[in-house]
PDB file of C-alpha atoms in Angstrom:
ATOM      1  CA  ARG M   1      14.160  -6.365   7.033  1.00 40.00           C
ATOM      2  CA  GLN M   2      14.335  -9.811   8.644  1.00 43.00           C
ATOM      3  CA  MET M   3      17.787 -10.651   9.957  1.00 37.00           C
ATOM      4  CA  CYS M   4      19.049 -13.043  12.665  1.00 40.00           C
ATOM      5  CA  ILE M   5      17.269 -16.172  11.487  1.00 46.00           C
ATOM      6  CA  ARG M   6      17.569 -18.003  14.785  1.00 46.00           C
ATOM      7  CA  ASP M   7      19.330 -18.023  18.102  1.00 47.00           C
ATOM      8  CA  ARG M   8      22.080 -20.601  17.682  1.00 41.00           C
ATOM      9  CA  SER M   9      22.355 -21.017  21.446  1.00 42.00           C
ATOM     10  CA  MET M  10      19.073 -22.954  21.470  1.00 49.00           C
ATOM     11  CA  SER M  11      19.864 -26.529  22.386  1.00 46.00           C
ATOM     12  CA  GLY M  12      19.112 -29.231  24.914  1.00 46.00           C
ATOM     13  CA  PRO M  13      16.997 -32.372  25.237  1.00 47.00           C
ATOM     14  CA  GLU M  14      13.687 -30.550  24.761  1.00 71.00           C
ATOM     15  CA  ARG M  15      14.685 -28.914  21.492  1.00 86.00           C
ATOM     16  CA  ILE M  16      12.156 -29.628  18.723  1.00 94.00           C
ATOM     17  CA  LEU M  17      14.399 -29.130  15.693  1.00 96.00           C
ATOM     18  CA  ARG M  18      17.255 -31.527  15.064  1.00 95.00           C
ATOM     19  CA  ASP M  19      20.585 -30.217  13.789  1.00 95.00           C
ATOM     20  CA  GLU M  20      20.086 -31.859  10.410  1.00 96.00           C
ATOM     21  CA  GLU M  21      16.651 -30.250  10.100  1.00 96.00           C
ATOM     22  CA  VAL M  22      18.093 -26.831  10.832  1.00 94.00           C
ATOM     23  CA  ARG M  23      20.733 -27.441   8.171  1.00 93.00           C
ATOM     24  CA  GLU M  24      17.942 -28.387   5.749  1.00 94.00           C
ATOM     25  CA  ILE M  25      16.143 -25.115   6.460  1.00 94.00           C
ATOM     26  CA  GLU M  26      19.352 -23.099   6.290  1.00 91.00           C
ATOM     27  CA  SER M  27      20.250 -24.651   2.937  1.00 91.00           C
ATOM     28  CA  ILE M  28      17.157 -22.931   1.514  1.00 90.00           C
ATOM     29  CA  ALA M  29      18.140 -19.662   3.198  1.00 79.00           C
ATOM     30  CA  ASN M  30      21.627 -19.623   1.680  1.00 74.00           C
ATOM     31  CA  GLY M  31      22.174 -17.808  -1.598  1.00 68.00           C
ATOM     32  CA  ASP M  32      21.195 -14.544  -3.228  1.00 72.00           C
ATOM     33  CA  SER M  33      17.578 -15.545  -3.840  1.00 79.00           C
ATOM     34  CA  ILE M  34      15.646 -17.309  -1.074  1.00 89.00           C
ATOM     35  CA  ASP M  35      12.476 -19.257  -1.852  1.00 92.00           C
ATOM     36  CA  PHE M  36      10.489 -18.499   1.292  1.00 94.00           C
ATOM     37  CA  GLU M  37       7.477 -20.499   0.090  1.00 94.00           C
ATOM     38  CA  ALA M  38       9.768 -23.536  -0.165  1.00 95.00           C
ATOM     39  CA  MET M  39      11.103 -22.788   3.308  1.00 95.00           C
ATOM     40  CA  LEU M  40       7.571 -22.737   4.685  1.00 96.00           C
ATOM     41  CA  GLU M  41       6.836 -26.056   2.990  1.00 96.00           C
ATOM     42  CA  CYS M  42      10.026 -27.431   4.554  1.00 96.00           C
ATOM     43  CA  LEU M  43       8.915 -26.337   8.015  1.00 97.00           C
ATOM     44  CA  GLY M  44       5.499 -27.868   7.442  1.00 97.00           C
ATOM     45  CA  GLY M  45       7.127 -31.150   6.401  1.00 96.00           C
ATOM     46  CA  ILE M  46       9.340 -31.230   9.490  1.00 97.00           C
ATOM     47  CA  MET M  47       6.322 -30.559  11.674  1.00 97.00           C
ATOM     48  CA  SER M  48       4.230 -33.270  10.013  1.00 96.00           C
ATOM     49  CA  ARG M  49       6.988 -35.906  10.171  1.00 96.00           C
ATOM     50  CA  GLY M  50       7.858 -35.111  13.766  1.00 96.00           C
ATOM     51  CA  MET M  51       4.256 -35.443  14.865  1.00 96.00           C
ATOM     52  CA  ALA M  52       3.769 -38.656  12.851  1.00 96.00           C
ATOM     53  CA  ASP M  53       6.931 -40.170  14.365  1.00 95.00           C
ATOM     54  CA  GLY M  54       5.847 -39.262  17.876  1.00 95.00           C
ATOM     55  CA  ARG M  55       8.818 -36.969  18.503  1.00 95.00           C
ATOM     56  CA  PHE M  56       6.522 -34.151  19.620  1.00 96.00           C
ATOM     57  CA  THR M  57       2.874 -33.164  19.710  1.00 96.00           C
ATOM     58  CA  GLU M  58       1.256 -30.261  17.902  1.00 95.00           C
ATOM     59  CA  LYS M  59       0.977 -28.465  21.242  1.00 95.00           C
ATOM     60  CA  GLN M  60       4.702 -28.911  21.893  1.00 96.00           C
ATOM     61  CA  VAL M  61       5.847 -27.631  18.496  1.00 96.00           C
ATOM     62  CA  GLN M  62       3.513 -24.669  18.775  1.00 96.00           C
ATOM     63  CA  HIS M  63       5.199 -23.740  22.045  1.00 96.00           C
ATOM     64  CA  ASP M  64       8.783 -23.991  20.795  1.00 97.00           C
ATOM     65  CA  MET M  65      10.590 -20.671  20.426  1.00 97.00           C
ATOM     66  CA  GLU M  66      13.097 -21.783  17.796  1.00 96.00           C
ATOM     67  CA  PHE M  67      10.438 -23.257  15.538  1.00 97.00           C
ATOM     68  CA  ALA M  68       8.189 -20.223  15.987  1.00 97.00           C
ATOM     69  CA  LEU M  69      11.037 -17.855  15.082  1.00 97.00           C
ATOM     70  CA  TRP M  70      11.679 -19.816  11.892  1.00 96.00           C
ATOM     71  CA  VAL M  71       7.986 -19.619  10.985  1.00 97.00           C
ATOM     72  CA  ALA M  72       8.025 -15.862  11.643  1.00 97.00           C
ATOM     73  CA  TYR M  73      11.225 -15.335   9.654  1.00 96.00           C
ATOM     74  CA  THR M  74       9.713 -17.165   6.704  1.00 96.00           C
ATOM     75  CA  CYS M  75       6.244 -15.642   6.837  1.00 96.00           C
ATOM     76  CA  ASN M  76       7.459 -12.073   7.373  1.00 94.00           C
ATOM     77  CA  ASN M  77       9.704 -12.399   4.330  1.00 92.00           C
ATOM     78  CA  ILE M  78       6.839 -13.725   2.192  1.00 91.00           C
ATOM     79  CA  ASP M  79       5.532 -10.281   3.062  1.00 87.00           C
ATOM     80  CA  ASP M  80       1.790 -10.430   2.581  1.00 86.00           C
ATOM     81  CA  TYR M  81      -1.138  -9.933   4.904  1.00 86.00           C
ATOM     82  CA  GLU M  82      -2.093 -13.555   5.466  1.00 89.00           C
ATOM     83  CA  HIS M  83       1.461 -14.599   6.326  1.00 93.00           C
ATOM     84  CA  TYR M  84       1.869 -11.713   8.754  1.00 93.00           C
ATOM     85  CA  CYS M  85      -1.266 -13.079  10.425  1.00 93.00           C
ATOM     86  CA  THR M  86       0.442 -16.463  10.617  1.00 96.00           C
ATOM     87  CA  THR M  87       3.422 -14.862  12.332  1.00 97.00           C
ATOM     88  CA  VAL M  88       1.154 -13.216  14.890  1.00 97.00           C
ATOM     89  CA  ASP M  89      -0.559 -16.545  15.514  1.00 97.00           C
ATOM     90  CA  TRP M  90       2.673 -18.506  16.051  1.00 97.00           C
ATOM     91  CA  LEU M  91       4.638 -15.930  18.023  1.00 98.00           C
ATOM     92  CA  SER M  92       1.749 -15.165  20.352  1.00 98.00           C
ATOM     93  CA  ARG M  93       1.943 -18.766  21.576  1.00 97.00           C
ATOM     94  CA  VAL M  94       5.537 -18.355  22.769  1.00 97.00           C
ATOM     95  CA  GLU M  95       5.316 -14.876  24.286  1.00 97.00           C
ATOM     96  CA  ASP M  96       5.943 -16.401  27.714  1.00 97.00           C
ATOM     97  CA  LEU M  97       9.362 -17.529  26.413  1.00 97.00           C
ATOM     98  CA  SER M  98      10.323 -14.166  24.901  1.00 97.00           C
ATOM     99  CA  SER M  99      12.421 -12.747  27.744  1.00 96.00           C
ATOM    100  CA  ASN M 100      15.731 -11.283  26.445  1.00 96.00           C
ATOM    101  CA  CYS M 101      14.883 -12.290  22.872  1.00 97.00           C
ATOM    102  CA  GLY M 102      14.977  -9.137  20.785  1.00 97.00           C
ATOM    103  CA  THR M 103      14.302 -11.145  17.639  1.00 97.00           C
ATOM    104  CA  TRP M 104      10.922 -12.263  18.985  1.00 98.00           C
ATOM    105  CA  PHE M 105       9.861  -8.677  19.794  1.00 98.00           C
ATOM    106  CA  TYR M 106      10.997  -7.442  16.385  1.00 98.00           C
ATOM    107  CA  ARG M 107       9.277 -10.118  14.309  1.00 98.00           C
ATOM    108  CA  TYR M 108       6.104  -9.961  16.374  1.00 98.00           C
ATOM    109  CA  GLY M 109       6.032  -6.163  16.221  1.00 98.00           C
ATOM    110  CA  VAL M 110       6.518  -6.120  12.449  1.00 96.00           C
ATOM    111  CA  ALA M 111       3.702  -8.626  11.960  1.00 95.00           C
ATOM    112  CA  LEU M 112       1.395  -6.660  14.251  1.00 95.00           C
ATOM    113  CA  MET M 113       2.179  -3.481  12.335  1.00 93.00           C
ATOM    114  CA  TYR M 114       1.300  -5.001   8.962  1.00 91.00           C
ATOM    115  CA  THR M 115      -1.981  -6.422  10.286  1.00 90.00           C
ATOM    116  CA  GLY M 116      -3.417  -3.095  11.349  1.00 88.00           C
ATOM    117  CA  LYS M 117      -2.089  -2.844  14.908  1.00 92.00           C
ATOM    118  CA  PRO M 118       0.682  -0.209  14.770  1.00 92.00           C
ATOM    119  CA  ARG M 119       0.057   1.070  18.289  1.00 94.00           C
ATOM    120  CA  LYS M 120       0.425  -2.419  19.740  1.00 96.00           C
ATOM    121  CA  ALA M 121       3.511  -2.955  17.577  1.00 96.00           C
ATOM    122  CA  PHE M 122       4.973   0.275  18.979  1.00 97.00           C
ATOM    123  CA  ASP M 123       4.664  -1.122  22.496  1.00 97.00           C
ATOM    124  CA  TYR M 124       6.481  -4.330  21.562  1.00 98.00           C
ATOM    125  CA  PHE M 125       9.345  -2.508  19.834  1.00 98.00           C
ATOM    126  CA  ALA M 126       9.749  -0.416  23.004  1.00 98.00           C
ATOM    127  CA  ARG M 127       9.859  -3.562  25.109  1.00 98.00           C
ATOM    128  CA  GLY M 128      12.271  -5.149  22.654  1.00 98.00           C
ATOM    129  CA  VAL M 129      14.966  -2.520  23.190  1.00 98.00           C
ATOM    130  CA  GLU M 130      14.642  -3.060  26.929  1.00 98.00           C
ATOM    131  CA  GLU M 131      14.847  -6.842  26.675  1.00 97.00           C
ATOM    132  CA  GLU M 132      17.856  -6.899  24.317  1.00 97.00           C
ATOM    133  CA  PRO M 133      19.337  -3.403  23.865  1.00 97.00           C
ATOM    134  CA  MET M 134      22.057  -4.481  21.424  1.00 97.00           C
ATOM    135  CA  TYR M 135      19.548  -5.890  18.912  1.00 97.00           C
ATOM    136  CA  THR M 136      19.289  -2.899  16.588  1.00 97.00           C
ATOM    137  CA  PRO M 137      16.218  -3.740  14.421  1.00 97.00           C
ATOM    138  CA  ASN M 138      14.001  -2.827  17.363  1.00 98.00           C
ATOM    139  CA  TRP M 139      15.721   0.566  17.688  1.00 98.00           C
ATOM    140  CA  ALA M 140      15.033   1.179  13.991  1.00 97.00           C
ATOM    141  CA  MET M 141      11.350   0.352  14.304  1.00 97.00           C
ATOM    142  CA  LEU M 142      11.023   2.232  17.590  1.00 98.00           C
ATOM    143  CA  ALA M 143      12.408   5.331  15.887  1.00 98.00           C
ATOM    144  CA  ARG M 144       9.901   5.054  13.044  1.00 95.00           C
ATOM    145  CA  MET M 145       6.975   4.432  15.382  1.00 96.00           C
ATOM    146  CA  ARG M 146       7.876   7.304  17.709  1.00 97.00           C
ATOM    147  CA  SER M 147       8.032   9.566  14.676  1.00 95.00           C
ATOM    148  CA  HIS M 148       4.680   8.231  13.458  1.00 93.00           C
ATOM    149  CA  TYR M 149       3.061   9.091  16.794  1.00 93.00           C
ATOM    150  CA  GLY M 150       4.553  12.589  16.945  1.00 94.00           C
ATOM    151  CA  ASP M 151       7.575  12.102  19.222  1.00 97.00           C
ATOM    152  CA  ARG M 152      10.233  13.536  16.908  1.00 96.00           C
ATOM    153  CA  LYS M 153      12.800  14.035  19.674  1.00 97.00           C
ATOM    154  CA  GLY M 154      12.355  10.481  20.944  1.00 98.00           C
ATOM    155  CA  ALA M 155      12.495   9.128  17.389  1.00 97.00           C
ATOM    156  CA  LEU M 156      15.833  10.808  16.727  1.00 98.00           C
ATOM    157  CA  ALA M 157      17.159   9.523  20.053  1.00 98.00           C
ATOM    158  CA  ALA M 158      16.216   5.949  19.132  1.00 98.00           C
ATOM    159  CA  ALA M 159      17.801   6.230  15.681  1.00 98.00           C
ATOM    160  CA  ARG M 160      20.990   7.683  17.154  1.00 97.00           C
ATOM    161  CA  LYS M 161      21.090   4.872  19.697  1.00 98.00           C
ATOM    162  CA  GLY M 162      21.057   2.438  16.799  1.00 97.00           C
ATOM    163  CA  LEU M 163      23.938   4.326  15.217  1.00 96.00           C
ATOM    164  CA  GLU M 164      25.900   4.055  18.459  1.00 96.00           C
ATOM    165  CA  ILE M 165      25.655   0.291  18.197  1.00 97.00           C
ATOM    166  CA  HIS M 166      26.186   0.061  14.413  1.00 94.00           C
ATOM    167  CA  GLU M 167      28.174   3.096  13.332  1.00 92.00           C
ATOM    168  CA  ASP M 168      27.343   4.446   9.856  1.00 88.00           C
ATOM    169  CA  ASP M 169      24.524   1.926   9.374  1.00 93.00           C
ATOM    170  CA  PRO M 170      22.700   3.220   6.246  1.00 94.00           C
ATOM    171  CA  GLU M 171      19.292   2.220   7.613  1.00 93.00           C
ATOM    172  CA  PHE M 172      19.643   4.510  10.626  1.00 96.00           C
ATOM    173  CA  LEU M 173      21.047   7.304   8.490  1.00 96.00           C
ATOM    174  CA  GLU M 174      17.963   7.004   6.260  1.00 93.00           C
ATOM    175  CA  ILE M 175      15.638   6.991   9.274  1.00 96.00           C
ATOM    176  CA  ILE M 176      17.248  10.160  10.631  1.00 97.00           C
ATOM    177  CA  ASP M 177      16.881  11.798   7.214  1.00 94.00           C
ATOM    178  CA  ASP M 178      13.215  10.797   7.085  1.00 93.00           C
ATOM    179  CA  ILE M 179      12.555  12.204  10.568  1.00 96.00           C
ATOM    180  CA  GLU M 180      14.377  15.449   9.895  1.00 96.00           C
ATOM    181  CA  ASN M 181      12.402  15.892   6.669  1.00 92.00           C
ATOM    182  CA  SER M 182       9.073  15.077   8.379  1.00 92.00           C
ATOM    183  CA  ARG M 183       8.288  12.123   6.135  1.00 88.00           C
ATOM    184  CA  THR M 184       5.348  10.073   7.336  1.00 86.00           C
ATOM    185  CA  LEU M 185       5.308   6.337   7.945  1.00 87.00           C
ATOM    186  CA  GLU M 186       2.995   6.009   4.949  1.00 81.00           C
ATOM    187  CA  GLN M 187       5.483   7.787   2.714  1.00 81.00           C
ATOM    188  CA  THR M 188       8.473   5.755   3.850  1.00 85.00           C
ATOM    189  CA  GLU M 189       6.589   2.470   3.500  1.00 81.00           C
ATOM    190  CA  PHE M 190       5.442   3.199  -0.051  1.00 73.00           C
ATOM    191  CA  ARG M 191       8.941   4.344  -1.042  1.00 72.00           C
ATOM    192  CA  ILE M 192       9.780   0.707  -1.835  1.00 62.00           C
ATOM    193  CA  PHE M 193       7.523   0.951  -4.899  1.00 60.00           C
ATOM    194  CA  ASP M 194       8.512   4.322  -6.246  1.00 57.00           C
ATOM    195  CA  GLY M 195      12.118   5.060  -5.318  1.00 58.00           C
ATOM    196  CA  GLU M 196      12.508   8.595  -4.062  1.00 56.00           C
ATOM    197  CA  ARG M 197       8.898   9.562  -4.685  1.00 57.00           C
ATOM    198  CA  TYR M 198       7.016   9.657  -1.385  1.00 61.00           C
ATOM    199  CA  VAL M 199       3.467   8.599  -2.131  1.00 62.00           C
ATOM    200  CA  THR M 200       0.661   8.341   0.434  1.00 62.00           C
ATOM    201  CA  PRO M 201      -2.313   5.926   0.692  1.00 59.00           C
ATOM    202  CA  GLY M 202      -4.678   8.433  -0.925  1.00 63.00           C
ATOM    203  CA  ASP M 203      -2.606   8.889  -4.094  1.00 67.00           C
ATOM    204  CA  ASP M 204      -3.948   7.428  -7.336  1.00 68.00           C
ATOM    205  CA  ILE M 205      -0.772   5.431  -7.843  1.00 68.00           C
ATOM    206  CA  VAL M 206      -1.527   3.420  -4.691  1.00 69.00           C
ATOM    207  CA  HIS M 207      -4.671   2.089  -6.383  1.00 70.00           C
ATOM    208  CA  GLU M 208      -2.412   0.977  -9.230  1.00 72.00           C
ATOM    209  CA  PHE M 209      -0.242  -0.925  -6.748  1.00 71.00           C
ATOM    210  CA  LEU M 210      -3.275  -2.569  -5.140  1.00 72.00           C
ATOM    211  CA  THR M 211      -4.676  -3.717  -8.501  1.00 77.00           C
ATOM    212  CA  ASN M 212      -1.328  -4.581 -10.099  1.00 77.00           C
ATOM    213  CA  ASP M 213      -1.107  -7.764 -12.180  1.00 77.00           C
ATOM    214  CA  ASP M 214       2.158  -8.601 -10.398  1.00 76.00           C
ATOM    215  CA  ASP M 215       1.192 -10.664  -7.338  1.00 75.00           C
ATOM    216  CA  ASP M 216       4.283  -9.552  -5.418  1.00 73.00           C
ATOM    217  CA  VAL M 217       3.543  -5.848  -5.951  1.00 73.00           C
ATOM    218  CA  ARG M 218      -0.119  -6.254  -5.082  1.00 76.00           C
ATOM    219  CA  SER M 219       0.563  -8.332  -1.947  1.00 71.00           C
ATOM    220  CA  ARG M 220       3.190  -5.897  -0.742  1.00 71.00           C
ATOM    221  CA  ALA M 221       0.845  -2.954  -1.266  1.00 74.00           C
ATOM    222  CA  GLU M 222      -1.893  -4.758   0.665  1.00 72.00           C
ATOM    223  CA  SER M 223       0.472  -5.405   3.573  1.00 72.00           C
ATOM    224  CA  VAL M 224       1.461  -1.727   3.672  1.00 75.00           C
ATOM    225  CA  MET M 225      -2.191  -0.697   3.623  1.00 74.00           C
ATOM    226  CA  GLY M 226      -2.700  -3.182   6.449  1.00 70.00           C
ATOM    227  CA  ILE M 227      -0.682  -0.896   8.731  1.00 77.00           C
ATOM    228  CA  PHE M 228      -3.295   1.807   8.515  1.00 69.00           C
ATOM    229  CA  THR M 229      -6.509  -0.190   8.198  1.00 62.00           C
ATOM    230  CA  ASP M 230      -7.173  -3.874   8.744  1.00 50.00           C
ATOM    231  CA  SER M 231     -10.168  -3.555   6.399  1.00 42.00           C
ATOM    232  CA  ALA M 232      -7.765  -3.524   3.440  1.00 41.00           C
ATOM    233  CA  ASN M 233      -7.933  -7.299   3.743  1.00 44.00           C
ATOM    234  CA  PRO M 234     -11.460  -8.244   4.834  1.00 38.00           C
ATOM    235  CA  VAL M 235     -10.823 -12.008   4.933  1.00 37.00           C
ATOM    236  CA  SER M 236      -9.640 -13.250   8.317  1.00 35.00           C
ATOM    237  CA  TYR M 237      -6.483 -15.361   8.225  1.00 33.00           C
ATOM    238  CA  THR M 238      -6.247 -15.779  11.999  1.00 33.00           C
ATOM    239  CA  HIS M 239      -6.317 -19.573  11.791  1.00 34.00           C
ATOM    240  CA  LEU M 240      -3.938 -19.988   8.844  1.00 34.00           C
ATOM    241  CA  THR M 241      -1.333 -22.644   9.681  1.00 41.00           C
ATOM    242  CA  LEU M 242       1.626 -24.283   8.028  1.00 44.00           C
ATOM    243  CA  PRO M 243       1.224 -26.409   4.896  1.00 42.00           C
ATOM    244  CA  THR M 244      -0.136 -29.914   5.600  1.00 37.00           C
ATOM    245  CA  ILE M 245      -1.226 -28.854   9.117  1.00 34.00           C
ATOM    246  CA  ARG M 246      -4.907 -28.016   9.510  1.00 27.00           C
TER     247      ARG M 246
END
């Protein structure tokens, strides 16, 4: 779901992250299994050291696009409600820097969607394809959101646009199949738990997901439920920040 870790063109004297720090972060991201909790701890350590050394202030790091995109990449891949809230918090601070950055619109839209704001997410995915048309994740999400809000023709057009850019991409082929078979957003989101069985939030098995002993399954189910009702997670995580930063 979360590709394009960072924009490698980011450079210059005002850049927060040093090259060696980016390599440190990327070393965690390399490999078949990524420890996103460790990556978040790494980002927190870089932030703490940089502030202690006087390289930058908290205000400066919180208004740095590259750093914010790393936080969003990490938190969105941890894939639970509280970390999606963290993404919203960090990316909202750099919205004024988001021009032509499809990655920002995608990560922000995904986080909004999983924190109970699908309509707002829809708007950002639509803006994302305008800001950076060749960045296909926004076309994928735009297709799903158009379908969710009843625009089947527009949804198919968005999915086919994605296929124009990435021919035979299996994600867009799946999206088109979902649209043509009238599968709901709820059904496609819960598919991750149950293969080809398309469950909905009201099914008994969803309660099993939400009360599962496996923390990963339970957290994922809560984030999916967060699309449709923010009350699935009554505790507010709006002010959650990186480790060691309070």
